[in-house]
């Protein structure tokens, strides 16, 4: 770092160890909203493993320099500049004391120290600590911390930081203090403090080795009645990590704090997790089943980071997936276990389906556009732009593949070795891979390519059955789509792809599997290891011509190409023993039909729905042997965004027409079945957020949503009106409101208006519910008379709208731009103009949030020519005016 630093590209290959190490940090905060003084005392020494440097260069941003001392004497050879502090000609080992100040009240970026509803919070990952004090703000500098907080006792009765409380007391002038000590070495990105008027739900538990721990969930006083579920989720997470990985909570106290102004979901600061209120607060009246499940997943995720992220952290930010991919995998496994026990495969499958749907819709799209990058990126301009679907979700798939290859026990051995080797260290993805390889006696050199190659691999499958010899050969070829950025990179080599396969006989039952060369058959699902560009696997003793069930449980993050007929897909949907592939067959069938219809809609040809799809969906709906949650997933059509991405030229309007046509067709053809399903899945009595009850509500509300599509939606309006008023939970109330709004163009107009008004008045004091109110309107279908953009622009002027609150901005702006494709991509370009305005407005307030919104246009080259041109113009406008490095990186990459 130097004072001449301009936004430059940071490259993985340039990594060098830090010239200095900081063993201990002592921080003293005098908290005041507009002028917080921070004194930082650092024990510094030259790093024996690095090239010697005469000067110490510390990072710092937006800080006022007050003074510096070395070993107790004031030191003059210090230069404060825009990017930090240069301390010249320092000794080999010394104590450095720095005093500076910042302005939390004016900090709208929500990175560093900021004020939200009068309380103080911090967010340091990735590079926020340097906005609090000068430091070697990089993850490979690990230190122990003591922190003293001083503040006005009335304004800030609660003072929290990482670790254990070791002292507290009163000070003159109505102030008080608290001193915290974190015994574990940590990088600066895990530092946190919270100060303000908060209350806690508390619980004491005893961990597996018999130690007592204090658990706290801190919230604003009004929200104490919404903390039970987060606390339960935390306890379940602690128990699960003990059971599954033998990992115990290390600190005596573990705290979760909720804050309503937060850039992302939550943050795993050591012992003091800070959460977006959205992922903490829930009671039946305010939170849906999906909210309850998300809270459980995010509480688990942040808790699991305590070992995968905090105890073992990243050497540099290129290794982000080391902690994020692994921790997402762990939270996915946790949620699956919570929804069906560790062993119930059918129940686990619904979680798997939901995760894969997100991966395919979001990560595959990212991989096909200008932000495509490997799980371990090679370069970045702004690291906050690389908290991506690829690093998180594809990273989790990469971790899952180790488990698929080695089994749960082999994976556990790898994890044990990883902690044995690296506890307390800052390491790399290679270190993790080596632990997995060594623990399982495998050479995983080829597996590195999963970390270094961008793009979504395609596996093309052909089969050949020799009836006379009873042999079935399966040929797998791997590559990347023609013209994709990945295919153009000639450095790419074949991946090791665990490809799970089954063979299904004519009666629908799995056939026993025996590969050529094996002495006997074993099992009905086999994980083939594809390591070459093309490889043939031959199964012997295959009594009948089989139908292959490919990539069972989605065993690798790839696209599978195989020429199934519609009848074969319907057969798989009805019979495959792999629940994931049953769902997959239905999705393929629906996607095929929807894309054919979208192509006709694009050229204004008449549409007609294929009976095969109606029959297949009807069978699923009526199949009582399938769980309601599985049926709900199987009967949901692929999203408009996903479908548009599958077209040669994305045409959101045509996709919308086609998908609506199919929804109406399914609604009409299966009307009596939907009505039966509605009644059969009512959940009378007190609300329970269990997976079973949520499954019933999900299927019932899907039925209601289909019924709301009918040209004469009287049934839906009657059911939804009654459901809206009688609901004892948010899942049912929001679903009823949504159905009424859907039906609004028909008979539901007045009822929808009334319900929407009632909803606002009823929940005016619940910001998270008002977010839903904004979001429901932003994702509403528009009409020619009133396109949704008009509603959105009107809502921007609503007194409850606030651009500075990220949840509110997301509920209105992001919902419209990202979750309402047909309206956002309006032919007149009105959506793009709105997008550009809002990206620029956010750019000046909160660059991280602005950059997320900026990504919404990155796939512009794939759209129809008229839309493409309008999108480019909007991107150019933003590129010409945006100031932040965050937004500039996104739009410049999009236009390049
Ligand atoms: N580690 C944080 C994300 C920080 C994002 C910084 N822009 C939350 C998580 O993944 O658990
Ligand atoms: Zn994480």
PDB file of C-alpha atoms in Angstrom, residues 7 92 96 129 202 250 285 366 397 583 597 628 706 739 765 815 848:
ATOM      1  CA  UNK A   7      -7.991   1.157  -7.931  1.00  0.00           C
ATOM      2  CA  UNK A  92      12.392  -5.110  14.583  1.00  0.00           C
ATOM      3  CA  UNK A  96       2.884   0.930  18.447  1.00  0.00           C
ATOM      4  CA  UNK A 129     -11.501  -2.870   9.959  1.00  0.00           C
ATOM      5  CA  UNK A 202     -30.517 -16.148  27.223  1.00  0.00           C
ATOM      6  CA  UNK A 250     -14.822 -23.094  22.260  1.00  0.00           C
ATOM      7  CA  UNK A 285     -47.556 -13.819  12.749  1.00  0.00           C
ATOM      8  CA  UNK A 366     -22.974 -15.996 -13.348  1.00  0.00           C
ATOM      9  CA  UNK A 397     -20.697 -28.315  -4.608  1.00  0.00           C
ATOM     10  CA  UNK A 583     -37.959 -33.883  -9.811  1.00  0.00           C
ATOM     11  CA  UNK A 597     -44.033 -22.276 -26.423  1.00  0.00           C
ATOM     12  CA  UNK A 628     -46.430 -32.658  -0.032  1.00  0.00           C
ATOM     13  CA  UNK A 706     -52.628 -22.058  -9.671  1.00  0.00           C
ATOM     14  CA  UNK A 739     -53.241 -15.060  -4.771  1.00  0.00           C
ATOM     15  CA  UNK A 765     -44.688  -1.542  13.119  1.00  0.00           C
ATOM     16  CA  UNK A 815     -37.525  -7.232  -6.251  1.00  0.00           C
ATOM     17  CA  UNK A 848     -21.659  -2.696  -1.844  1.00  0.00           C
TER      18      UNK A 848
END
